[in-house]
PDB file of C-alpha atoms in Angstrom:
ATOM      1  CA  MET A   1     -17.509  22.943  29.884  1.00 58.00           C
ATOM      2  CA  LYS A   2     -20.218  21.554  27.625  1.00 61.00           C
ATOM      3  CA  ASN A   3     -17.783  21.395  24.699  1.00 68.00           C
ATOM      4  CA  ARG A   4     -15.303  19.427  26.812  1.00 72.00           C
ATOM      5  CA  LEU A   5     -17.970  16.944  27.837  1.00 75.00           C
ATOM      6  CA  SER A   6     -19.090  16.457  24.245  1.00 77.00           C
ATOM      7  CA  ALA A   7     -15.478  15.699  23.263  1.00 78.00           C
ATOM      8  CA  ALA A   8     -15.038  13.153  26.067  1.00 82.00           C
ATOM      9  CA  PRO A   9     -16.167  10.083  24.056  1.00 85.00           C
ATOM     10  CA  PHE A  10     -13.696  10.938  21.299  1.00 84.00           C
ATOM     11  CA  ALA A  11     -10.909  11.475  23.855  1.00 85.00           C
ATOM     12  CA  VAL A  12     -11.640   8.085  25.447  1.00 88.00           C
ATOM     13  CA  TRP A  13     -11.708   6.436  22.017  1.00 89.00           C
ATOM     14  CA  MET A  14      -8.369   7.990  21.072  1.00 87.00           C
ATOM     15  CA  ALA A  15      -6.814   6.990  24.371  1.00 86.00           C
ATOM     16  CA  ILE A  16      -7.911   3.345  24.090  1.00 89.00           C
ATOM     17  CA  PHE A  17      -7.298   2.727  20.405  1.00 89.00           C
ATOM     18  CA  THR A  18      -4.446   5.148  19.597  1.00 87.00           C
ATOM     19  CA  VAL A  19      -2.462   6.260  22.642  1.00 90.00           C
ATOM     20  CA  VAL A  20      -2.423   2.896  24.443  1.00 92.00           C
ATOM     21  CA  PRO A  21      -1.376   0.838  21.364  1.00 90.00           C
ATOM     22  CA  MET A  22       1.381   3.321  20.554  1.00 91.00           C
ATOM     23  CA  ALA A  23       2.588   3.206  24.164  1.00 93.00           C
ATOM     24  CA  ILE A  24       2.685  -0.606  24.020  1.00 93.00           C
ATOM     25  CA  THR A  25       4.629  -0.438  20.730  1.00 92.00           C
ATOM     26  CA  LEU A  26       7.149   1.939  22.289  1.00 93.00           C
ATOM     27  CA  TRP A  27       7.516  -0.317  25.319  1.00 95.00           C
ATOM     28  CA  PHE A  28       8.263  -3.432  23.282  1.00 94.00           C
ATOM     29  CA  ALA A  29      10.525  -1.551  20.852  1.00 94.00           C
ATOM     30  CA  PHE A  30      12.878  -0.386  23.605  1.00 94.00           C
ATOM     31  CA  THR A  31      12.850  -3.429  25.882  1.00 94.00           C
ATOM     32  CA  ASP A  32      14.127  -6.988  25.668  1.00 90.00           C
ATOM     33  CA  GLU A  33      12.386 -10.245  26.537  1.00 87.00           C
ATOM     34  CA  ASN A  34      12.923  -9.558  30.244  1.00 88.00           C
ATOM     35  CA  GLY A  35      11.527  -6.023  30.072  1.00 88.00           C
ATOM     36  CA  ALA A  36      14.909  -4.315  30.437  1.00 93.00           C
ATOM     37  CA  PHE A  37      15.674  -1.181  28.435  1.00 93.00           C
ATOM     38  CA  THR A  38      17.722  -1.798  25.270  1.00 93.00           C
ATOM     39  CA  LEU A  39      18.481  -0.264  21.867  1.00 92.00           C
ATOM     40  CA  GLN A  40      19.361  -3.614  20.334  1.00 92.00           C
ATOM     41  CA  ASN A  41      15.960  -3.899  18.672  1.00 92.00           C
ATOM     42  CA  ILE A  42      16.516  -0.622  16.815  1.00 90.00           C
ATOM     43  CA  VAL A  43      19.985  -1.773  15.774  1.00 90.00           C
ATOM     44  CA  GLU A  44      18.670  -5.076  14.406  1.00 89.00           C
ATOM     45  CA  ILE A  45      16.151  -3.488  12.058  1.00 88.00           C
ATOM     46  CA  TRP A  46      18.896  -2.029   9.852  1.00 89.00           C
ATOM     47  CA  GLN A  47      19.196  -5.449   8.237  1.00 91.00           C
ATOM     48  CA  TYR A  48      15.760  -4.737   6.775  1.00 91.00           C
ATOM     49  CA  SER A  49      16.731  -1.365   5.275  1.00 91.00           C
ATOM     50  CA  GLY A  50      16.496  -2.814   1.764  1.00 92.00           C
ATOM     51  CA  THR A  51      12.943  -3.974   2.473  1.00 92.00           C
ATOM     52  CA  TYR A  52      12.036  -0.491   3.686  1.00 92.00           C
ATOM     53  CA  ILE A  53      13.407   1.015   0.468  1.00 92.00           C
ATOM     54  CA  ASP A  54      11.553  -1.501  -1.712  1.00 92.00           C
ATOM     55  CA  SER A  55       8.309  -0.879   0.179  1.00 93.00           C
ATOM     56  CA  ILE A  56       8.613   2.900  -0.147  1.00 92.00           C
ATOM     57  CA  TRP A  57       9.496   2.610  -3.834  1.00 94.00           C
ATOM     58  CA  MET A  58       6.581   0.319  -4.684  1.00 94.00           C
ATOM     59  CA  GLY A  59       4.183   2.329  -2.538  1.00 94.00           C
ATOM     60  CA  ALA A  60       5.305   5.565  -4.218  1.00 94.00           C
ATOM     61  CA  LEU A  61       4.953   3.991  -7.681  1.00 96.00           C
ATOM     62  CA  ALA A  62       1.431   2.786  -6.911  1.00 96.00           C
ATOM     63  CA  THR A  63       0.566   6.245  -5.536  1.00 96.00           C
ATOM     64  CA  VAL A  64       1.800   8.010  -8.683  1.00 96.00           C
ATOM     65  CA  ILE A  65      -0.148   5.616 -10.921  1.00 97.00           C
ATOM     66  CA  CYS A  66      -3.282   6.154  -8.826  1.00 97.00           C
ATOM     67  CA  LEU A  67      -2.853   9.926  -9.109  1.00 97.00           C
ATOM     68  CA  VAL A  68      -2.368   9.802 -12.883  1.00 97.00           C
ATOM     69  CA  LEU A  69      -5.464   7.626 -13.309  1.00 97.00           C
ATOM     70  CA  ALA A  70      -7.652   9.330 -10.723  1.00 97.00           C
ATOM     71  CA  TYR A  71      -7.020  12.984 -11.595  1.00 96.00           C
ATOM     72  CA  PRO A  72      -8.676  13.109 -15.050  1.00 95.00           C
ATOM     73  CA  LEU A  73     -11.411  10.721 -13.888  1.00 96.00           C
ATOM     74  CA  ALA A  74     -12.240  12.832 -10.827  1.00 96.00           C
ATOM     75  CA  PHE A  75     -12.252  16.013 -12.913  1.00 94.00           C
ATOM     76  CA  SER A  76     -14.522  14.399 -15.504  1.00 94.00           C
ATOM     77  CA  ILE A  77     -16.957  13.266 -12.806  1.00 95.00           C
ATOM     78  CA  SER A  78     -16.992  16.715 -11.177  1.00 93.00           C
ATOM     79  CA  ARG A  79     -18.039  18.360 -14.469  1.00 91.00           C
ATOM     80  CA  LYS A  80     -21.074  16.109 -14.988  1.00 93.00           C
ATOM     81  CA  ALA A  81     -24.648  16.793 -13.915  1.00 92.00           C
ATOM     82  CA  GLU A  82     -25.395  16.104 -10.262  1.00 91.00           C
ATOM     83  CA  HIS A  83     -27.374  12.911 -10.834  1.00 93.00           C
ATOM     84  CA  VAL A  84     -24.596  11.582 -13.070  1.00 94.00           C
ATOM     85  CA  GLN A  85     -22.006  12.486 -10.416  1.00 94.00           C
ATOM     86  CA  ARG A  86     -23.874  10.489  -7.779  1.00 93.00           C
ATOM     87  CA  THR A  87     -24.085   7.460 -10.065  1.00 94.00           C
ATOM     88  CA  MET A  88     -20.401   7.572 -11.018  1.00 95.00           C
ATOM     89  CA  VAL A  89     -19.277   8.042  -7.414  1.00 94.00           C
ATOM     90  CA  MET A  90     -21.370   5.027  -6.439  1.00 94.00           C
ATOM     91  CA  ILE A  91     -19.663   3.000  -9.197  1.00 94.00           C
ATOM     92  CA  VAL A  92     -16.252   4.076  -7.852  1.00 93.00           C
ATOM     93  CA  MET A  93     -17.231   3.058  -4.316  1.00 91.00           C
ATOM     94  CA  LEU A  94     -18.902  -0.204  -5.349  1.00 90.00           C
ATOM     95  CA  PRO A  95     -15.727  -2.377  -5.199  1.00 87.00           C
ATOM     96  CA  MET A  96     -15.075  -1.072  -1.674  1.00 87.00           C
ATOM     97  CA  TRP A  97     -18.260  -2.778  -0.502  1.00 89.00           C
ATOM     98  CA  MET A  98     -16.538  -6.114  -1.106  1.00 88.00           C
ATOM     99  CA  ASN A  99     -14.021  -7.509   1.352  1.00 89.00           C
ATOM    100  CA  PHE A 100     -10.436  -6.396   0.719  1.00 90.00           C
ATOM    101  CA  LEU A 101      -9.172  -9.985   0.858  1.00 89.00           C
ATOM    102  CA  LEU A 102     -11.752 -11.210  -1.657  1.00 90.00           C
ATOM    103  CA  ARG A 103     -10.808  -8.475  -4.112  1.00 91.00           C
ATOM    104  CA  THR A 104      -7.169  -9.511  -3.910  1.00 91.00           C
ATOM    105  CA  TYR A 105      -8.042 -13.203  -4.314  1.00 90.00           C
ATOM    106  CA  ALA A 106      -9.995 -12.255  -7.441  1.00 91.00           C
ATOM    107  CA  TRP A 107      -6.841 -10.760  -8.952  1.00 91.00           C
ATOM    108  CA  MET A 108      -4.985 -13.983  -8.150  1.00 90.00           C
ATOM    109  CA  SER A 109      -7.429 -15.922 -10.324  1.00 87.00           C
ATOM    110  CA  LEU A 110      -7.059 -13.352 -13.081  1.00 90.00           C
ATOM    111  CA  LEU A 111      -3.260 -13.210 -13.096  1.00 90.00           C
ATOM    112  CA  GLU A 112      -2.324 -16.840 -12.455  1.00 87.00           C
ATOM    113  CA  GLU A 113      -0.775 -19.076 -15.137  1.00 84.00           C
ATOM    114  CA  ASN A 114      -4.134 -20.436 -16.292  1.00 84.00           C
ATOM    115  CA  GLY A 115      -6.115 -17.360 -15.319  1.00 85.00           C
ATOM    116  CA  LEU A 116      -8.656 -15.524 -17.408  1.00 86.00           C
ATOM    117  CA  ILE A 117      -6.158 -12.978 -18.716  1.00 87.00           C
ATOM    118  CA  ASN A 118      -3.704 -15.607 -19.953  1.00 86.00           C
ATOM    119  CA  GLN A 119      -6.565 -17.641 -21.408  1.00 87.00           C
ATOM    120  CA  PHE A 120      -7.620 -14.591 -23.401  1.00 86.00           C
ATOM    121  CA  LEU A 121      -4.056 -13.835 -24.477  1.00 85.00           C
ATOM    122  CA  GLY A 122      -3.703 -17.469 -25.521  1.00 84.00           C
ATOM    123  CA  PHE A 123      -6.032 -16.824 -28.451  1.00 86.00           C
ATOM    124  CA  PHE A 124      -3.313 -14.538 -29.831  1.00 85.00           C
ATOM    125  CA  GLY A 125      -0.470 -16.939 -29.026  1.00 83.00           C
ATOM    126  CA  VAL A 126       0.745 -14.801 -26.110  1.00 83.00           C
ATOM    127  CA  HIS A 127       1.546 -16.010 -22.598  1.00 80.00           C
ATOM    128  CA  TRP A 128       2.523 -13.507 -19.898  1.00 83.00           C
ATOM    129  CA  ASN A 129       3.791 -14.500 -16.468  1.00 82.00           C
ATOM    130  CA  MET A 130       2.040 -11.929 -14.299  1.00 85.00           C
ATOM    131  CA  ILE A 131       1.518 -13.576 -10.914  1.00 89.00           C
ATOM    132  CA  ASN A 132       4.297 -13.519  -8.283  1.00 89.00           C
ATOM    133  CA  THR A 133       5.919 -10.376  -9.719  1.00 89.00           C
ATOM    134  CA  ASP A 134       6.440  -6.883  -8.391  1.00 90.00           C
ATOM    135  CA  GLY A 135       4.171  -5.622 -11.182  1.00 91.00           C
ATOM    136  CA  ALA A 136       1.332  -7.767  -9.823  1.00 92.00           C
ATOM    137  CA  ILE A 137       1.838  -6.226  -6.373  1.00 94.00           C
ATOM    138  CA  VAL A 138       1.692  -2.692  -7.774  1.00 95.00           C
ATOM    139  CA  LEU A 139      -1.378  -3.615  -9.818  1.00 94.00           C
ATOM    140  CA  GLY A 140      -3.089  -4.944  -6.697  1.00 94.00           C
ATOM    141  CA  MET A 141      -2.252  -1.753  -4.813  1.00 95.00           C
ATOM    142  CA  VAL A 142      -3.563   0.461  -7.603  1.00 96.00           C
ATOM    143  CA  TYR A 143      -6.813  -1.481  -7.864  1.00 95.00           C
ATOM    144  CA  ASN A 144      -7.480  -1.564  -4.116  1.00 94.00           C
ATOM    145  CA  PHE A 145      -6.427   1.993  -3.293  1.00 95.00           C
ATOM    146  CA  LEU A 146      -7.565   3.889  -6.412  1.00 95.00           C
ATOM    147  CA  PRO A 147     -10.930   4.903  -4.877  1.00 95.00           C
ATOM    148  CA  PHE A 148      -9.046   6.541  -1.980  1.00 95.00           C
ATOM    149  CA  MET A 149      -7.403   8.815  -4.546  1.00 96.00           C
ATOM    150  CA  ILE A 150     -10.515   9.505  -6.614  1.00 96.00           C
ATOM    151  CA  LEU A 151     -12.845  10.526  -3.800  1.00 95.00           C
ATOM    152  CA  PRO A 152     -10.693  13.291  -2.213  1.00 94.00           C
ATOM    153  CA  LEU A 153      -9.920  14.720  -5.647  1.00 96.00           C
ATOM    154  CA  TYR A 154     -13.568  14.629  -6.649  1.00 96.00           C
ATOM    155  CA  SER A 155     -14.736  16.273  -3.412  1.00 94.00           C
ATOM    156  CA  VAL A 156     -12.371  19.213  -4.033  1.00 94.00           C
ATOM    157  CA  MET A 157     -12.971  19.503  -7.783  1.00 94.00           C
ATOM    158  CA  ALA A 158     -16.751  19.424  -7.369  1.00 93.00           C
ATOM    159  CA  LYS A 159     -16.479  22.650  -5.359  1.00 91.00           C
ATOM    160  CA  MET A 160     -14.546  24.481  -8.083  1.00 91.00           C
ATOM    161  CA  ASP A 161     -16.469  27.375  -9.556  1.00 88.00           C
ATOM    162  CA  PRO A 162     -16.694  26.699 -13.317  1.00 88.00           C
ATOM    163  CA  ARG A 163     -16.701  30.466 -13.871  1.00 89.00           C
ATOM    164  CA  VAL A 164     -13.031  30.553 -12.831  1.00 90.00           C
ATOM    165  CA  ILE A 165     -12.143  28.215 -15.698  1.00 88.00           C
ATOM    166  CA  GLU A 166     -14.352  30.195 -18.074  1.00 89.00           C
ATOM    167  CA  ALA A 167     -12.613  33.404 -17.002  1.00 90.00           C
ATOM    168  CA  ALA A 168      -9.215  31.862 -17.728  1.00 89.00           C
ATOM    169  CA  GLN A 169     -10.437  30.831 -21.172  1.00 88.00           C
ATOM    170  CA  ASP A 170     -11.762  34.332 -21.833  1.00 87.00           C
ATOM    171  CA  LEU A 171      -8.347  35.750 -20.917  1.00 86.00           C
ATOM    172  CA  GLY A 172      -6.712  33.621 -23.603  1.00 87.00           C
ATOM    173  CA  SER A 173      -5.341  30.722 -21.568  1.00 87.00           C
ATOM    174  CA  ASN A 174      -4.972  27.421 -23.372  1.00 90.00           C
ATOM    175  CA  ASN A 175      -5.856  24.074 -21.822  1.00 88.00           C
ATOM    176  CA  TRP A 176      -2.344  23.478 -20.450  1.00 91.00           C
ATOM    177  CA  GLN A 177      -2.216  26.930 -18.824  1.00 91.00           C
ATOM    178  CA  ILE A 178      -5.664  26.399 -17.289  1.00 91.00           C
ATOM    179  CA  LEU A 179      -4.561  23.060 -15.875  1.00 90.00           C
ATOM    180  CA  ARG A 180      -1.255  24.365 -14.522  1.00 90.00           C
ATOM    181  CA  ARG A 181      -2.336  27.752 -13.176  1.00 89.00           C
ATOM    182  CA  VAL A 182      -5.989  27.214 -12.220  1.00 90.00           C
ATOM    183  CA  ILE A 183      -7.048  23.593 -11.776  1.00 92.00           C
ATOM    184  CA  LEU A 184      -3.889  22.190 -10.166  1.00 92.00           C
ATOM    185  CA  PRO A 185      -3.574  24.919  -7.472  1.00 90.00           C
ATOM    186  CA  LEU A 186      -7.278  24.679  -6.620  1.00 91.00           C
ATOM    187  CA  SER A 187      -7.153  20.886  -6.416  1.00 92.00           C
ATOM    188  CA  ALA A 188      -3.943  20.770  -4.337  1.00 90.00           C
ATOM    189  CA  PRO A 189      -5.755  19.880  -1.069  1.00 90.00           C
ATOM    190  CA  GLY A 190      -7.374  16.902  -2.795  1.00 92.00           C
ATOM    191  CA  ILE A 191      -4.022  15.790  -4.198  1.00 93.00           C
ATOM    192  CA  VAL A 192      -2.396  15.943  -0.766  1.00 90.00           C
ATOM    193  CA  SER A 193      -5.255  14.043   0.874  1.00 91.00           C
ATOM    194  CA  GLY A 194      -5.351  11.419  -1.871  1.00 93.00           C
ATOM    195  CA  VAL A 195      -1.589  10.874  -1.881  1.00 93.00           C
ATOM    196  CA  THR A 196      -1.585  10.473   1.902  1.00 90.00           C
ATOM    197  CA  MET A 197      -4.549   8.081   1.893  1.00 92.00           C
ATOM    198  CA  VAL A 198      -2.936   5.882  -0.781  1.00 94.00           C
ATOM    199  CA  PHE A 199       0.761   6.042   0.103  1.00 93.00           C
ATOM    200  CA  VAL A 200       0.423   5.205   3.796  1.00 90.00           C
ATOM    201  CA  PRO A 201      -1.530   1.920   3.386  1.00 91.00           C
ATOM    202  CA  ALA A 202       0.408   1.003   0.219  1.00 93.00           C
ATOM    203  CA  VAL A 203       3.764   1.087   2.002  1.00 92.00           C
ATOM    204  CA  SER A 204       2.522  -0.896   5.006  1.00 90.00           C
ATOM    205  CA  THR A 205       0.407  -3.480   3.159  1.00 89.00           C
ATOM    206  CA  PHE A 206       1.178  -7.172   3.499  1.00 88.00           C
ATOM    207  CA  VAL A 207      -1.869  -9.045   2.156  1.00 88.00           C
ATOM    208  CA  ILE A 208      -1.393  -7.832  -1.420  1.00 92.00           C
ATOM    209  CA  SER A 209       2.317  -8.624  -1.509  1.00 90.00           C
ATOM    210  CA  LYS A 210       1.761 -12.049   0.032  1.00 88.00           C
ATOM    211  CA  LEU A 211      -1.018 -13.120  -2.347  1.00 90.00           C
ATOM    212  CA  LEU A 212       0.119 -11.485  -5.588  1.00 91.00           C
ATOM    213  CA  GLY A 213       3.881 -11.501  -5.014  1.00 88.00           C
ATOM    214  CA  GLY A 214       4.215 -14.914  -3.413  1.00 80.00           C
ATOM    215  CA  SER A 215       7.414 -15.505  -1.481  1.00 71.00           C
ATOM    216  CA  LYS A 216       9.612 -13.725  -4.029  1.00 75.00           C
ATOM    217  CA  TYR A 217       8.784 -10.179  -2.937  1.00 81.00           C
ATOM    218  CA  MET A 218       8.449  -9.174   0.704  1.00 85.00           C
ATOM    219  CA  MET A 219       7.427  -5.734   1.845  1.00 90.00           C
ATOM    220  CA  ILE A 220       7.976  -4.350   5.294  1.00 92.00           C
ATOM    221  CA  GLY A 221       4.418  -5.280   6.255  1.00 90.00           C
ATOM    222  CA  ASP A 222       5.211  -8.935   5.539  1.00 90.00           C
ATOM    223  CA  VAL A 223       8.328  -8.762   7.726  1.00 91.00           C
ATOM    224  CA  ILE A 224       6.355  -7.210  10.587  1.00 91.00           C
ATOM    225  CA  GLU A 225       3.703  -9.915  10.265  1.00 89.00           C
ATOM    226  CA  THR A 226       6.325 -12.677  10.565  1.00 88.00           C
ATOM    227  CA  MET A 227       7.581 -11.060  13.776  1.00 91.00           C
ATOM    228  CA  PHE A 228       4.186 -11.515  15.433  1.00 88.00           C
ATOM    229  CA  MET A 229       3.212 -14.918  14.037  1.00 82.00           C
ATOM    230  CA  GLY A 230       4.784 -18.375  13.888  1.00 71.00           C
ATOM    231  CA  ASP A 231       7.487 -20.067  15.880  1.00 71.00           C
ATOM    232  CA  GLY A 232      10.166 -17.464  15.142  1.00 73.00           C
ATOM    233  CA  CYS A 233       8.144 -14.486  16.323  1.00 85.00           C
ATOM    234  CA  ASN A 234       9.930 -11.629  18.058  1.00 90.00           C
ATOM    235  CA  TYR A 235       7.564  -9.021  19.449  1.00 91.00           C
ATOM    236  CA  ASN A 236      10.365  -6.638  20.391  1.00 93.00           C
ATOM    237  CA  VAL A 237      11.943  -6.447  16.926  1.00 93.00           C
ATOM    238  CA  GLY A 238       8.472  -6.398  15.354  1.00 93.00           C
ATOM    239  CA  ALA A 239       7.535  -3.417  17.517  1.00 94.00           C
ATOM    240  CA  ALA A 240      10.768  -1.666  16.525  1.00 94.00           C
ATOM    241  CA  LEU A 241      10.016  -2.261  12.838  1.00 93.00           C
ATOM    242  CA  SER A 242       6.496  -0.908  13.339  1.00 93.00           C
ATOM    243  CA  LEU A 243       7.829   2.125  15.202  1.00 92.00           C
ATOM    244  CA  VAL A 244      10.252   3.032  12.410  1.00 91.00           C
ATOM    245  CA  LEU A 245       7.475   2.578   9.848  1.00 90.00           C
ATOM    246  CA  MET A 246       5.211   4.888  11.843  1.00 89.00           C
ATOM    247  CA  VAL A 247       7.969   7.515  12.014  1.00 89.00           C
ATOM    248  CA  LEU A 248       8.477   7.298   8.244  1.00 86.00           C
ATOM    249  CA  MET A 249       4.737   7.698   7.688  1.00 84.00           C
ATOM    250  CA  LEU A 250       4.610  10.719  10.009  1.00 85.00           C
ATOM    251  CA  ILE A 251       7.521  12.306   8.133  1.00 86.00           C
ATOM    252  CA  CYS A 252       5.762  11.752   4.791  1.00 80.00           C
ATOM    253  CA  MET A 253       2.497  13.182   6.128  1.00 79.00           C
ATOM    254  CA  SER A 254       4.342  16.185   7.542  1.00 83.00           C
ATOM    255  CA  LEU A 255       6.012  16.839   4.193  1.00 80.00           C
ATOM    256  CA  MET A 256       2.687  16.578   2.383  1.00 77.00           C
ATOM    257  CA  ARG A 257       1.124  19.007   4.858  1.00 75.00           C
ATOM    258  CA  ARG A 258       3.942  21.489   4.177  1.00 76.00           C
ATOM    259  CA  VAL A 259       3.347  21.135   0.456  1.00 68.00           C
ATOM    260  CA  ASP A 260      -0.350  21.779   1.033  1.00 67.00           C
ATOM    261  CA  ASN A 261       0.402  24.872   3.139  1.00 67.00           C
ATOM    262  CA  GLY A 262       2.796  26.110   0.471  1.00 59.00           C
ATOM    263  CA  GLU A 263       0.102  25.731  -2.168  1.00 55.00           C
ATOM    264  CA  ASP A 264      -2.350  27.675   0.028  1.00 55.00           C
ATOM    265  CA  GLU A 265       0.163  30.500   0.492  1.00 51.00           C
ATOM    266  CA  LEU A 266       0.900  30.556  -3.227  1.00 46.00           C
ATOM    267  CA  GLY A 267      -2.798  30.645  -3.969  1.00 48.00           C
ATOM    268  CA  GLY A 268      -3.235  33.533  -1.564  1.00 44.00           C
ATOM    269  CA  LEU A 269      -0.429  35.461  -3.244  1.00 35.00           C
ATOM    270  CA  MET A 270      -1.872  34.778  -6.704  1.00 41.00           C
ATOM    271  CA  ALA A 271      -5.278  35.928  -5.543  1.00 42.00           C
TER     272      ALA A 271
END
C-alpha cells in the first residue's frame, strides 16, 4: 500500500502529461472538423511519405555520425583518472547549459555566406556554400545531440572492469579482437541508449532544419509545425502526422530493445 502511495505522484504526472496528450492526439487524428470519426486524415498523410523517408534518412545519418564520434571519445574518457573524467564530462555537458535555439543560431552565423568559416577559407581562396543545405542540417543535429550519445556510452564504459581487457590481452587478443569481442558487447546497452536518445529527437526536429536548411529542406517536424500554426493550419492532419511519427519511433525503440536483449543473451552464452 505504501509503495502504491509513493508512486501516486508519478502516476498523476504520467496521466496529465503523457496519457492525456496522446488521447487528444488520437482524437484529432481520427476525427474531422465536426468531431465525426474519419480515416481521411490518415489517408492524406501519404502525400508526405517522401518527407518521412528524408527525415528518417537524415536522422539515421546524424545518429551514425554521433556514434562514430562519441564511441572513441567516451572510451577515452572512461579510461582516465576520476578527476579527469569529471572535468571532461563537464566539458561535454557545457554546451547543453546554453539554450538549444541559441546554439543553432550560432551555427547560422558560422555557416552563412559571410560567416566565420567562409571568412577563414577566404584566406586560401576557397568559398563553400554551407548554409541552407542538407549537410548543414546534419551538422546541426550532430552538434546538438552528440552529448546524448557520449553520456550513455561513458556511463556504461566507466563500469567496465579493466581486468577483463587485460585478460583478453594476456590471452593473445589484438586490439581489433578486444574491441569486437569484449568492448562492443559490454558497451551494447550504452549504444542502444545513445542511439535511441539521438535518433528520436533527430527525426522529429524542426528548429534545426528551419534555421540551417532554410525553406529548401523540410523534415516531418516542419510539416507538423505548419499544421498547427498559420492560416492554413489543420489540427486533424497534424495530429495524424504526429501519430504516425510516434508509431515509427515506438517501432524503432522496440527494435533497439530487441537488439539490446539479443546482446545480453549473447553475452550470457559467451560467459
